[in-house]
mmCIF file of C-alpha atoms and ligand atoms in Angstrom:
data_model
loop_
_atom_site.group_PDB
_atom_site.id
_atom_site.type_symbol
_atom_site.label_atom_id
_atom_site.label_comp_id
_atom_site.label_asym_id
_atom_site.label_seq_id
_atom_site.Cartn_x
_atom_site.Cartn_y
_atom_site.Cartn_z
ATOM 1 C CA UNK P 1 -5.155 -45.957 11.086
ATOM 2 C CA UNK P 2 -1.479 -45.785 10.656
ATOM 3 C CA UNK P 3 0.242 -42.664 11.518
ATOM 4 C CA UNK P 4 1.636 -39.671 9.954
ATOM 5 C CA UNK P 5 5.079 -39.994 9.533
ATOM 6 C CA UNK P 6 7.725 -38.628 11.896
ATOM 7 C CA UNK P 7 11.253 -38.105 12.815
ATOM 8 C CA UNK P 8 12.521 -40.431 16.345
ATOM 9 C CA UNK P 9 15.269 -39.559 18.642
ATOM 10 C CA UNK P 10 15.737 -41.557 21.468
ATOM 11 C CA UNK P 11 18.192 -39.202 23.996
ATOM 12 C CA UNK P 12 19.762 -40.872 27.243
ATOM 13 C CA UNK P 13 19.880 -37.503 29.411
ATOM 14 C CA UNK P 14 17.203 -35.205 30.246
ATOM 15 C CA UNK P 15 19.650 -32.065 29.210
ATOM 16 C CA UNK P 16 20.022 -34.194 25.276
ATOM 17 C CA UNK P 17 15.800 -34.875 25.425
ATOM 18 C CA UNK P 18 15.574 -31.105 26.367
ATOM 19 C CA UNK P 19 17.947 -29.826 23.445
ATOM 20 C CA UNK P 20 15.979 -32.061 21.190
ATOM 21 C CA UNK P 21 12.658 -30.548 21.630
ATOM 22 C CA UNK P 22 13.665 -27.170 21.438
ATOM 23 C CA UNK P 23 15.365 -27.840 17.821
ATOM 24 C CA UNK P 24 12.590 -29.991 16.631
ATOM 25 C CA UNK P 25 10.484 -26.792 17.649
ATOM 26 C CA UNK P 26 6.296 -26.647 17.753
ATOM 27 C CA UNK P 27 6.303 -30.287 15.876
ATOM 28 C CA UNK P 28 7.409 -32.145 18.244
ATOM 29 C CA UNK P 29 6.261 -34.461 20.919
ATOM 30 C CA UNK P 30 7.781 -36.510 24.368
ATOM 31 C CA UNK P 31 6.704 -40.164 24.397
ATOM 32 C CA UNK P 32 6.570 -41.939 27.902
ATOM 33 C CA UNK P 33 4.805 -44.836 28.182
ATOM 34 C CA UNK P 34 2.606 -44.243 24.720
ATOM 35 C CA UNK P 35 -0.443 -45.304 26.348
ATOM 36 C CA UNK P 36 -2.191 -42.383 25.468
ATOM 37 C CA UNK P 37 0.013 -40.861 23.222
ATOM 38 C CA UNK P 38 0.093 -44.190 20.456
ATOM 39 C CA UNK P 39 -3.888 -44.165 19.981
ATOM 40 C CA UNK P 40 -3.972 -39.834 19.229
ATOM 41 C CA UNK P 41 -1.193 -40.489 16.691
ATOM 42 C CA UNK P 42 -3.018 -43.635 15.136
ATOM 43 C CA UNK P 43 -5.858 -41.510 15.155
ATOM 44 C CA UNK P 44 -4.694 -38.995 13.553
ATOM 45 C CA UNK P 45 -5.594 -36.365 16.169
ATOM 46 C CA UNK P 46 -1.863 -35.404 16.834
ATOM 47 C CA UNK P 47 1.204 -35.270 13.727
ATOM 48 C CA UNK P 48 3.947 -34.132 15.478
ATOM 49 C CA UNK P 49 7.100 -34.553 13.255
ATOM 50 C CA UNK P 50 9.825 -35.944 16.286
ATOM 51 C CA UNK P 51 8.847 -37.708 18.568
ATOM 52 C CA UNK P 52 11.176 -37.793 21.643
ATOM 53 C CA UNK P 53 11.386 -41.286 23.171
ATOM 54 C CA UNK P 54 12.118 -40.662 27.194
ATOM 55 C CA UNK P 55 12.261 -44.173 27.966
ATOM 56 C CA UNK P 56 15.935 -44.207 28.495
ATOM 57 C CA UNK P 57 16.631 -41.644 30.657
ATOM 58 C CA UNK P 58 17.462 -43.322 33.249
ATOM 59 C CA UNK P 59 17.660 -40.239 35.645
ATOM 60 C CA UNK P 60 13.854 -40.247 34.815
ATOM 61 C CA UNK P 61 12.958 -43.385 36.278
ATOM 62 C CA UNK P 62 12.749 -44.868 39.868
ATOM 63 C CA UNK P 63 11.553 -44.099 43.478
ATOM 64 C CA UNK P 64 13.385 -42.396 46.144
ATOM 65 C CA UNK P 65 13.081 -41.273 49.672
ATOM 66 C CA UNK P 66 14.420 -38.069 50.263
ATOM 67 C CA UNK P 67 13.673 -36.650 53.554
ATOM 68 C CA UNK P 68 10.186 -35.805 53.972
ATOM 69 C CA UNK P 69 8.998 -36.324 50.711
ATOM 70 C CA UNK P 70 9.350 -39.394 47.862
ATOM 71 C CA UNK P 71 10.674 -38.278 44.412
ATOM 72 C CA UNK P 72 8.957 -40.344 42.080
ATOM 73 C CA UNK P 73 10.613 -39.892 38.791
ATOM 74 C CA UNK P 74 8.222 -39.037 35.150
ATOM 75 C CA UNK P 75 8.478 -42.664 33.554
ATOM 76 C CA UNK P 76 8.597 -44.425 36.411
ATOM 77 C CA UNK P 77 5.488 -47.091 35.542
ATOM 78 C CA UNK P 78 2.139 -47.760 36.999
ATOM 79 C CA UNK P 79 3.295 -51.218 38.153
ATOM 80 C CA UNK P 80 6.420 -50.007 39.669
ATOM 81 C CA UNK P 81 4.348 -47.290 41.959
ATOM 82 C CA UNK P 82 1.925 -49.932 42.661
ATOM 83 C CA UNK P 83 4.449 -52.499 44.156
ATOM 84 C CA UNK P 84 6.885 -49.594 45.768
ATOM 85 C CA UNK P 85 7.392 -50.470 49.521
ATOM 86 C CA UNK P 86 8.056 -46.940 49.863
ATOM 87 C CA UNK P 87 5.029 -45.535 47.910
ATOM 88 C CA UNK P 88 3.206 -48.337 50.452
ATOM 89 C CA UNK P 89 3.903 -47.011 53.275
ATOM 90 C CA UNK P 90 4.364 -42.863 52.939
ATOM 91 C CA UNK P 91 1.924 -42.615 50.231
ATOM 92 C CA UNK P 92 -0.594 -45.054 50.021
ATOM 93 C CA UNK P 93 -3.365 -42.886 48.442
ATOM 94 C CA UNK P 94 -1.292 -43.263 45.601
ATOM 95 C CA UNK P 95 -1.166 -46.954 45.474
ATOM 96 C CA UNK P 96 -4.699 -47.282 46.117
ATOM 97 C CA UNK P 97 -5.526 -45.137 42.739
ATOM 98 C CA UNK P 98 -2.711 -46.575 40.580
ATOM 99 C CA UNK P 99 -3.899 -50.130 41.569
ATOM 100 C CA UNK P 100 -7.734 -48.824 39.456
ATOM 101 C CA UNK P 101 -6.056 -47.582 36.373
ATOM 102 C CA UNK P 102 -6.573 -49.671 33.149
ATOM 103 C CA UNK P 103 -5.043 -53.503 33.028
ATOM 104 C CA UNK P 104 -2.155 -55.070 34.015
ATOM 105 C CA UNK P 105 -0.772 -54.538 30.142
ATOM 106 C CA UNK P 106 -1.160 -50.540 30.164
ATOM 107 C CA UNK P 107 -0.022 -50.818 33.797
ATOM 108 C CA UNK P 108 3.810 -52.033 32.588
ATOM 109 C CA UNK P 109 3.765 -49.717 30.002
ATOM 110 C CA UNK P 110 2.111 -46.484 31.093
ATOM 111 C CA UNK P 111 3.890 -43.881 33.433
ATOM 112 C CA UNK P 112 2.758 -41.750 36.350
ATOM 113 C CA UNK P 113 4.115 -38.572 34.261
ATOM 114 C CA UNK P 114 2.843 -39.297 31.365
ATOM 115 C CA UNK P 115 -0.711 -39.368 33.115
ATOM 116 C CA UNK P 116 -0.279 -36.440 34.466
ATOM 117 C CA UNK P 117 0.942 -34.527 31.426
ATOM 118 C CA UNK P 118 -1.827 -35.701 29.538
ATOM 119 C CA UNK P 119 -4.067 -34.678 32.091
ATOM 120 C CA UNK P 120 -7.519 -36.307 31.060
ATOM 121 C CA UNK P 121 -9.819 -35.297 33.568
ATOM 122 C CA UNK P 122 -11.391 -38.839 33.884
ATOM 123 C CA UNK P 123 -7.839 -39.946 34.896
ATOM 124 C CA UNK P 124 -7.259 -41.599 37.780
ATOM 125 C CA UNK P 125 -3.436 -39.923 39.288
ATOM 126 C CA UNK P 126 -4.233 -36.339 38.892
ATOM 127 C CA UNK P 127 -6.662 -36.219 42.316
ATOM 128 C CA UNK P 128 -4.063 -38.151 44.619
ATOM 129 C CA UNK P 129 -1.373 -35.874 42.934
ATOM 130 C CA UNK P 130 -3.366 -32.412 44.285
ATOM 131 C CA UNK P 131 -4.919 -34.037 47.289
ATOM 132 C CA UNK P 132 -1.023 -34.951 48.342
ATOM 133 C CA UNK P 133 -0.247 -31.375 47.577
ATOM 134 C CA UNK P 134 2.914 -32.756 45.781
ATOM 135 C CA UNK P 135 5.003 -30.666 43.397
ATOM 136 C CA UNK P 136 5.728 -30.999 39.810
ATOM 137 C CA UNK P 137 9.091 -30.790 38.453
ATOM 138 C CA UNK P 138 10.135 -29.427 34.829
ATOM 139 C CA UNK P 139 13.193 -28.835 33.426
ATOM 140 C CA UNK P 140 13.522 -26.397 30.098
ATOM 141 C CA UNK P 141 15.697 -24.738 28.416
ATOM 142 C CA UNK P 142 16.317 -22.155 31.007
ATOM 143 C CA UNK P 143 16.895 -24.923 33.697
ATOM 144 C CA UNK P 144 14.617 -25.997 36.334
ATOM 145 C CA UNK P 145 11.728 -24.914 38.292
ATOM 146 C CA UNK P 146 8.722 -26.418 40.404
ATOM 147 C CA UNK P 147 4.431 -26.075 40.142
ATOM 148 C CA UNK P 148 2.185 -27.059 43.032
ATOM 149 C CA UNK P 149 -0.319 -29.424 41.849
ATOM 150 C CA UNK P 150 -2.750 -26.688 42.327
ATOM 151 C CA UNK P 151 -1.447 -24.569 39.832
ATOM 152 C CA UNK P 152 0.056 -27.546 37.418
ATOM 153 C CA UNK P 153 -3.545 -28.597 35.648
ATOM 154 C CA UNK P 154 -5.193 -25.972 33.818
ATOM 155 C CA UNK P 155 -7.634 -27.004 31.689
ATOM 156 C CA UNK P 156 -8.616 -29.976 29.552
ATOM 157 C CA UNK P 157 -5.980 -31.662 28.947
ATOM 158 C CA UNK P 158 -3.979 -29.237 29.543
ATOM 159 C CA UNK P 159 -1.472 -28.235 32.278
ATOM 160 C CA UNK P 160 1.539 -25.588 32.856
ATOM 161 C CA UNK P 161 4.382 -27.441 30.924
ATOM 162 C CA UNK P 162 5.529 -25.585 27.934
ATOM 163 C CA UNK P 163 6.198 -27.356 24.618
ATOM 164 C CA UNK P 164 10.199 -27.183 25.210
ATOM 165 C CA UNK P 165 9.767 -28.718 28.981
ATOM 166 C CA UNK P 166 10.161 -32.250 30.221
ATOM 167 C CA UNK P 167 8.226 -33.108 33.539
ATOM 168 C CA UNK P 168 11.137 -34.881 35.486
ATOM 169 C CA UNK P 169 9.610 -35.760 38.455
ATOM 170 C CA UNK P 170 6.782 -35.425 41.175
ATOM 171 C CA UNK P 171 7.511 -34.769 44.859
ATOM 172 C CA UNK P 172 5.211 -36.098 47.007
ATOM 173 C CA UNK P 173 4.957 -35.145 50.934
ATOM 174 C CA UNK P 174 4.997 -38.179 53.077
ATOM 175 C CA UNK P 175 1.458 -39.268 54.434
ATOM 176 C CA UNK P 176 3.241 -41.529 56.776
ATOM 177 C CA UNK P 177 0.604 -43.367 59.108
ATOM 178 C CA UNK P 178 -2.825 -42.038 57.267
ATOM 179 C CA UNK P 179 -5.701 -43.950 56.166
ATOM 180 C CA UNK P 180 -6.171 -43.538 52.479
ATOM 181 C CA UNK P 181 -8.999 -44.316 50.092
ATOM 182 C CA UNK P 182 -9.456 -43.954 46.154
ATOM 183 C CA UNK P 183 -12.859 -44.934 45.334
ATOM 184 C CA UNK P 184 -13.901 -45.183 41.803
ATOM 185 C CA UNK P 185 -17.123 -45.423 39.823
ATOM 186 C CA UNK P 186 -17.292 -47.061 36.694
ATOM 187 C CA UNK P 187 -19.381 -48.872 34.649
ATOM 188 C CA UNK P 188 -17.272 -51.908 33.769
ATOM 189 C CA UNK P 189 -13.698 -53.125 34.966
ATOM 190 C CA UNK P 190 -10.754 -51.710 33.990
ATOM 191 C CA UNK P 191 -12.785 -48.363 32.371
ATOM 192 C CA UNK P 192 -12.104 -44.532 33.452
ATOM 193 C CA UNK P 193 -13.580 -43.490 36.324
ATOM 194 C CA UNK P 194 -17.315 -41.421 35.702
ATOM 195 C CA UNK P 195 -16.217 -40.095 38.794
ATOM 196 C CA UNK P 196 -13.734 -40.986 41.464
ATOM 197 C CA UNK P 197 -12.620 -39.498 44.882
ATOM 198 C CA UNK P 198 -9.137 -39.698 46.334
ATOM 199 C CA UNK P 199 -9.198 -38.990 50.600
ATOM 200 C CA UNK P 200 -6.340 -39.513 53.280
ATOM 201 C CA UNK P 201 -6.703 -38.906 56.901
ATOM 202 C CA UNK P 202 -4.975 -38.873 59.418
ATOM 203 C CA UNK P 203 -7.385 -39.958 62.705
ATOM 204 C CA UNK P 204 -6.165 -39.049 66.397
ATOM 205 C CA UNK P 205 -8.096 -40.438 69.414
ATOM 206 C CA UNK P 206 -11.092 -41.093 67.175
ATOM 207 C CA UNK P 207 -11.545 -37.415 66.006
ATOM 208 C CA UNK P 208 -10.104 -36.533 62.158
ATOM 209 C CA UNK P 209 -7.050 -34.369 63.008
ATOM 210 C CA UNK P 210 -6.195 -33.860 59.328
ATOM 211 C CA UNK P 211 -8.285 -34.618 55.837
ATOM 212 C CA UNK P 212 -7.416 -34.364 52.283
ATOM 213 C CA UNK P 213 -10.556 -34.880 49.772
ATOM 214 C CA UNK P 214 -10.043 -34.574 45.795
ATOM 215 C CA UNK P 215 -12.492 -35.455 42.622
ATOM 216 C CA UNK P 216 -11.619 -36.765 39.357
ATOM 217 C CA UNK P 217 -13.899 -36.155 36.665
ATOM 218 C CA UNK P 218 -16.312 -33.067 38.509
ATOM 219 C CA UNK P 219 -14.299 -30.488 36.828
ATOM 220 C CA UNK P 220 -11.808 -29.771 33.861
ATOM 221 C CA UNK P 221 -9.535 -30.343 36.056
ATOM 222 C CA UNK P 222 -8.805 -32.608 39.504
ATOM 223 C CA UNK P 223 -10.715 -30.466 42.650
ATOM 224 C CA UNK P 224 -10.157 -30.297 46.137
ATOM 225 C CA UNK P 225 -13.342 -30.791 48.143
ATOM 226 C CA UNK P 226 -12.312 -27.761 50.690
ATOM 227 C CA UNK P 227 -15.877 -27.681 52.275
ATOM 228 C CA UNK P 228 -15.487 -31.654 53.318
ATOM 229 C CA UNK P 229 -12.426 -31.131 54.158
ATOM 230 C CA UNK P 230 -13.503 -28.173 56.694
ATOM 231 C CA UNK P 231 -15.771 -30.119 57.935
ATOM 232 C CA UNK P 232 -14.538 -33.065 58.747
ATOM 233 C CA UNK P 233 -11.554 -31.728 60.491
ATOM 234 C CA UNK P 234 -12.487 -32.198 64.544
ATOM 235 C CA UNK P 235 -15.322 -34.286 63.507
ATOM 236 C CA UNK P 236 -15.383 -37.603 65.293
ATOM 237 C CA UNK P 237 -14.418 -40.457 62.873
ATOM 238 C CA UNK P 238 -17.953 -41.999 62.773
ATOM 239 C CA UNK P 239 -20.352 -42.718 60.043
ATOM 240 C CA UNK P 240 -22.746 -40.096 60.885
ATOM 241 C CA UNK P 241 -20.466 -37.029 60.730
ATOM 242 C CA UNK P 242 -18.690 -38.548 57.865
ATOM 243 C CA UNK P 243 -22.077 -38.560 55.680
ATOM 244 C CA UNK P 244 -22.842 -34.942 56.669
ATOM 245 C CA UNK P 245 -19.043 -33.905 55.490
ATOM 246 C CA UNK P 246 -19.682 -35.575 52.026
ATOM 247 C CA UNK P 247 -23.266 -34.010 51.759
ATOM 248 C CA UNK P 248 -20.345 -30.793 50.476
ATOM 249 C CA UNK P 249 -18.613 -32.837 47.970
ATOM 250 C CA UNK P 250 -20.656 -31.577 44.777
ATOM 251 C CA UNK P 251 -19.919 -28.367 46.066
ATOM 252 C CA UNK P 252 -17.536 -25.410 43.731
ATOM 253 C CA UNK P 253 -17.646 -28.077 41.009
ATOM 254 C CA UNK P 254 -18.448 -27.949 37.819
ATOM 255 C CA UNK P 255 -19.238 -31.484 36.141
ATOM 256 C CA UNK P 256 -20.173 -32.122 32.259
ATOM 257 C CA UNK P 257 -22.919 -34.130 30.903
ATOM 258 C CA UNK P 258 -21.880 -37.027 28.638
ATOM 259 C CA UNK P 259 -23.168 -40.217 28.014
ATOM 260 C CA UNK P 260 -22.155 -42.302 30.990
ATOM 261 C CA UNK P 261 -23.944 -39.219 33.242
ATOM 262 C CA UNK P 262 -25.404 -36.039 33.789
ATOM 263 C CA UNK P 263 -24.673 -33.428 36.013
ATOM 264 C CA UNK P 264 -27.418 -34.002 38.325
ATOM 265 C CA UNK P 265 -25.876 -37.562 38.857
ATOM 266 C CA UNK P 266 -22.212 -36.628 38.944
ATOM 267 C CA UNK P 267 -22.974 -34.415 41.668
ATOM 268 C CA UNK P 268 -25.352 -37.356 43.778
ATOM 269 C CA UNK P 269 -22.456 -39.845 42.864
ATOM 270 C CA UNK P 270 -19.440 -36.795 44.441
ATOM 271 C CA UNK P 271 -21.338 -37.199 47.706
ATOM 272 C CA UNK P 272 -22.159 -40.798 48.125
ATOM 273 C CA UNK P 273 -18.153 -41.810 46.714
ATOM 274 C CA UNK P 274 -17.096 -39.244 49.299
ATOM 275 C CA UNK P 275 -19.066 -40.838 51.890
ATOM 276 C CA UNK P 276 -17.594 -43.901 51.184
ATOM 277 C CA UNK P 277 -14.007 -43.328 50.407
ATOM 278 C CA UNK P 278 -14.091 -41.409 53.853
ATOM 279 C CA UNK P 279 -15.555 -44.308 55.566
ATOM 280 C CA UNK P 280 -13.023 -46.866 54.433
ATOM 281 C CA UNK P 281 -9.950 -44.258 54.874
ATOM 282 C CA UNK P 282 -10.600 -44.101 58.880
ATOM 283 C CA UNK P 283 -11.490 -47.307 58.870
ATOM 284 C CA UNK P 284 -14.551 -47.431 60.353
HETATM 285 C C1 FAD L 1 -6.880 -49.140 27.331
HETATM 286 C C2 FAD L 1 -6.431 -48.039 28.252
HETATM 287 C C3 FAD L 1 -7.120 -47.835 29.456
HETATM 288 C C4 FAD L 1 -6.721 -46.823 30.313
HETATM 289 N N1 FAD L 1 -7.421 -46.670 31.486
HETATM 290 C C5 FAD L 1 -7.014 -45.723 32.371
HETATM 291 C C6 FAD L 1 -7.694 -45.560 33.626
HETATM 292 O O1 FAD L 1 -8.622 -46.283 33.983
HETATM 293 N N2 FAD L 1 -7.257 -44.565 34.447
HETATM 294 C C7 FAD L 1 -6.195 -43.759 34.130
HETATM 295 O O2 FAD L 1 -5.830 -42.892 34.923
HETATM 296 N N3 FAD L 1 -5.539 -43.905 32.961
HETATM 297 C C8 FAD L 1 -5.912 -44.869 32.089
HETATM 298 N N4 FAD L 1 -5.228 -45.012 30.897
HETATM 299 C C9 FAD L 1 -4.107 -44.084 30.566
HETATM 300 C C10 FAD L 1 -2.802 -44.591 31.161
HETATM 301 O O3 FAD L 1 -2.769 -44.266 32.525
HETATM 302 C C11 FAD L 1 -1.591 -43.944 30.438
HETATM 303 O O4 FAD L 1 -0.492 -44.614 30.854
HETATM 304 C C12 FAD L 1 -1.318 -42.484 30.738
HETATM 305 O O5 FAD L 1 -2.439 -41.697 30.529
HETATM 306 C C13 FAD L 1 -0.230 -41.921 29.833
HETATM 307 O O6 FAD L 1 1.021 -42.374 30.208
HETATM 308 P P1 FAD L 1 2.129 -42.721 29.129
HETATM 309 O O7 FAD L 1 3.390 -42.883 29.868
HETATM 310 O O8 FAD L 1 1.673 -43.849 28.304
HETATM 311 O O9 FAD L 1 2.200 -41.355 28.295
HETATM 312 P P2 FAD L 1 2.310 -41.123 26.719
HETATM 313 O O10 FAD L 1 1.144 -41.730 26.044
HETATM 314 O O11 FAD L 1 3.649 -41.493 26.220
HETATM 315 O O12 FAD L 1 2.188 -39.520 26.697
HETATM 316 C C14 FAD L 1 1.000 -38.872 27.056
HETATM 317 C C15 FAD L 1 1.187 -37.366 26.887
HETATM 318 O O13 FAD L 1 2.090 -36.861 27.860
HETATM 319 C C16 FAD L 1 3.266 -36.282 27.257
HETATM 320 N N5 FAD L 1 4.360 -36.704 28.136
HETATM 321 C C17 FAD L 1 4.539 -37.949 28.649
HETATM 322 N N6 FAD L 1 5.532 -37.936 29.542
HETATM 323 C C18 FAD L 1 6.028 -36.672 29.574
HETATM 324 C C19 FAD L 1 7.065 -36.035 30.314
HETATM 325 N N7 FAD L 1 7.772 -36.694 31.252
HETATM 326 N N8 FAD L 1 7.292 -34.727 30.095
HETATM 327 C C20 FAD L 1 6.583 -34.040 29.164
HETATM 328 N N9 FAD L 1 5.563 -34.578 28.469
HETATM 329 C C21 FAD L 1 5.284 -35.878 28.667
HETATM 330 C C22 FAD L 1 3.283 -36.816 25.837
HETATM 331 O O14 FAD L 1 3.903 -35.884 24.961
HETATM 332 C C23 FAD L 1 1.796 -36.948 25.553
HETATM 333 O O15 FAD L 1 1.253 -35.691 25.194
HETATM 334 C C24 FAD L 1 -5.612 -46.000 30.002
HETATM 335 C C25 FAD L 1 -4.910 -46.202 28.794
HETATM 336 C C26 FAD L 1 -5.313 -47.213 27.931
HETATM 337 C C27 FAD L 1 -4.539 -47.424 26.669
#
């Protein structure tokens, strides 16, 4: 289907792409990337009247290191995070989801905060995003101001930005040195994950001195598996222990039934992914 008409600015500072939202009011609508944004509007599903092209803005775009965190800017792309030597090396949880979303095409087109913002719960970035405990950063009218990952996705498809904010960046906390896994189940290449579990560890003298466990797809939104996480920490970094921390994962969760599974099996496949993305992010 063709789309409703609309209005298209394409700004080349965050302050003009700001000013042009809040004077196209309700209506209208950021486009990144347009990866998810292009098939709502085709469908019909979304008629904003402006959209508001953030493509080039260039303070939007790019990688940096800035002390103990990376700043990864909103429309930096899939296939730039995925070949970063920085994102490599501080935050290679990251890497390891980006590398399972979609195809190489949606890859060079698609951003990281566009996936965010849209915030499908099958989607692959949200659960490194909270399991990293990085930080989201808007800018609105009224200037700027920061939301934990924790807080940022509330729902659905939905998350904290108002309509008249622009999600600038994402500050990530280094990870420098852990063992990182994403593992994902789907049913055929390149497809969303039914579920998927994002883990990085960091493994001193064979016992797990720090673990960070998140789900994508058991909830409305990304969750953090807390009780795996308590349980692995002091746990020696061997199969057996590992198995009885991921027995937890299904646990505070609250799955949906759809056609690709049930709960009963979203919860069995929370536990076994666990198991597994544990596993391969000590390396054992
Ligand atoms: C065939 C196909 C397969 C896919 N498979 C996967 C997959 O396996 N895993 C996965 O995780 N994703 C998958 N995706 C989604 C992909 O990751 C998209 O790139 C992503 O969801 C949206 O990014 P975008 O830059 O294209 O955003 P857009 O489509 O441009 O925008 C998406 C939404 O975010 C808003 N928005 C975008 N950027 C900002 C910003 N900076 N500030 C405020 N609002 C903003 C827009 O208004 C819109 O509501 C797939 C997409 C396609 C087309």
């Amino acid at each position: 289907m063709i789309p409703a008409a609309f209005d298209y600015t394409a700004p080349s500072t965050v302050e003009d792409a700001v000013r042009a939202l809040a004077e196209s009011g309700e209506d209208a609508k950021v486009i990144a990337g347009g990866q998810s944004l292009i098939p709502v509007l085709r469908m019909r599903l979304a008629a904003p009247t402006t959209l508001v092209d953030i493509g080039r803005v260039p303070e939007l775009r790019g990688i940096r290191d800035d002390g103990d965190e990376l700043v990864i800017g909103a429309t930096t792309t899939h296939y730039e995070v995925q070949r970063d030597p920085l994102v490599r090396v501080h935050a290679p949880l990251l890497r390891a989801a980006t590398d399972t979303v979609a195809d190489p095409q949606v890859r060079h087109r698609g951003t990281f905060g566009g996936a965010l913002v849209h915030a499908d719960p099958a989607g692959d970035l949200l659960a490194p995003t909270l399991a990293l405990d990085a930080e989201l950063v808007l800018h609105g009218p009224a200037g700027r101001r920061t939301v934990a990952a924790a807080d940022f996705f509330t729902d659905y498809f939905t998350t904290a930005l108002r309509q008249d904010e622009l999600l600038v960046a994402v500050r990530i906390p280094k990870h420098t040195g852990w063992g990182a896994h994403y593992e994902k189940f789907s049913r055929v290449a390149q497809a969303w994950s039914i579920v998927a579990v994002a883990v990085a560890v960091r493994v001193e003298g064979g016992v797990i001195a720090e673990a960070r466990v998140a789900l994508t797809n058991m909830s409305a939104v990304p969750v953090r598996a807390d009780a795996v996480e308590r349980a692995l920490v002091g746990s020696p970094a061997t199969a057996e222990s590992i198995k009885a921390a991921a027995a937890h994962a299904a646990e505070g969760t609250s799955p949906t039934a759809d056609g690709d599974a049930d709960v009963a099996y979203r919860q069995h496949l929370a536990r076994v992914l666990t198991s597994r993305a544990v596993t391969a992010a000590v390396g054992a």
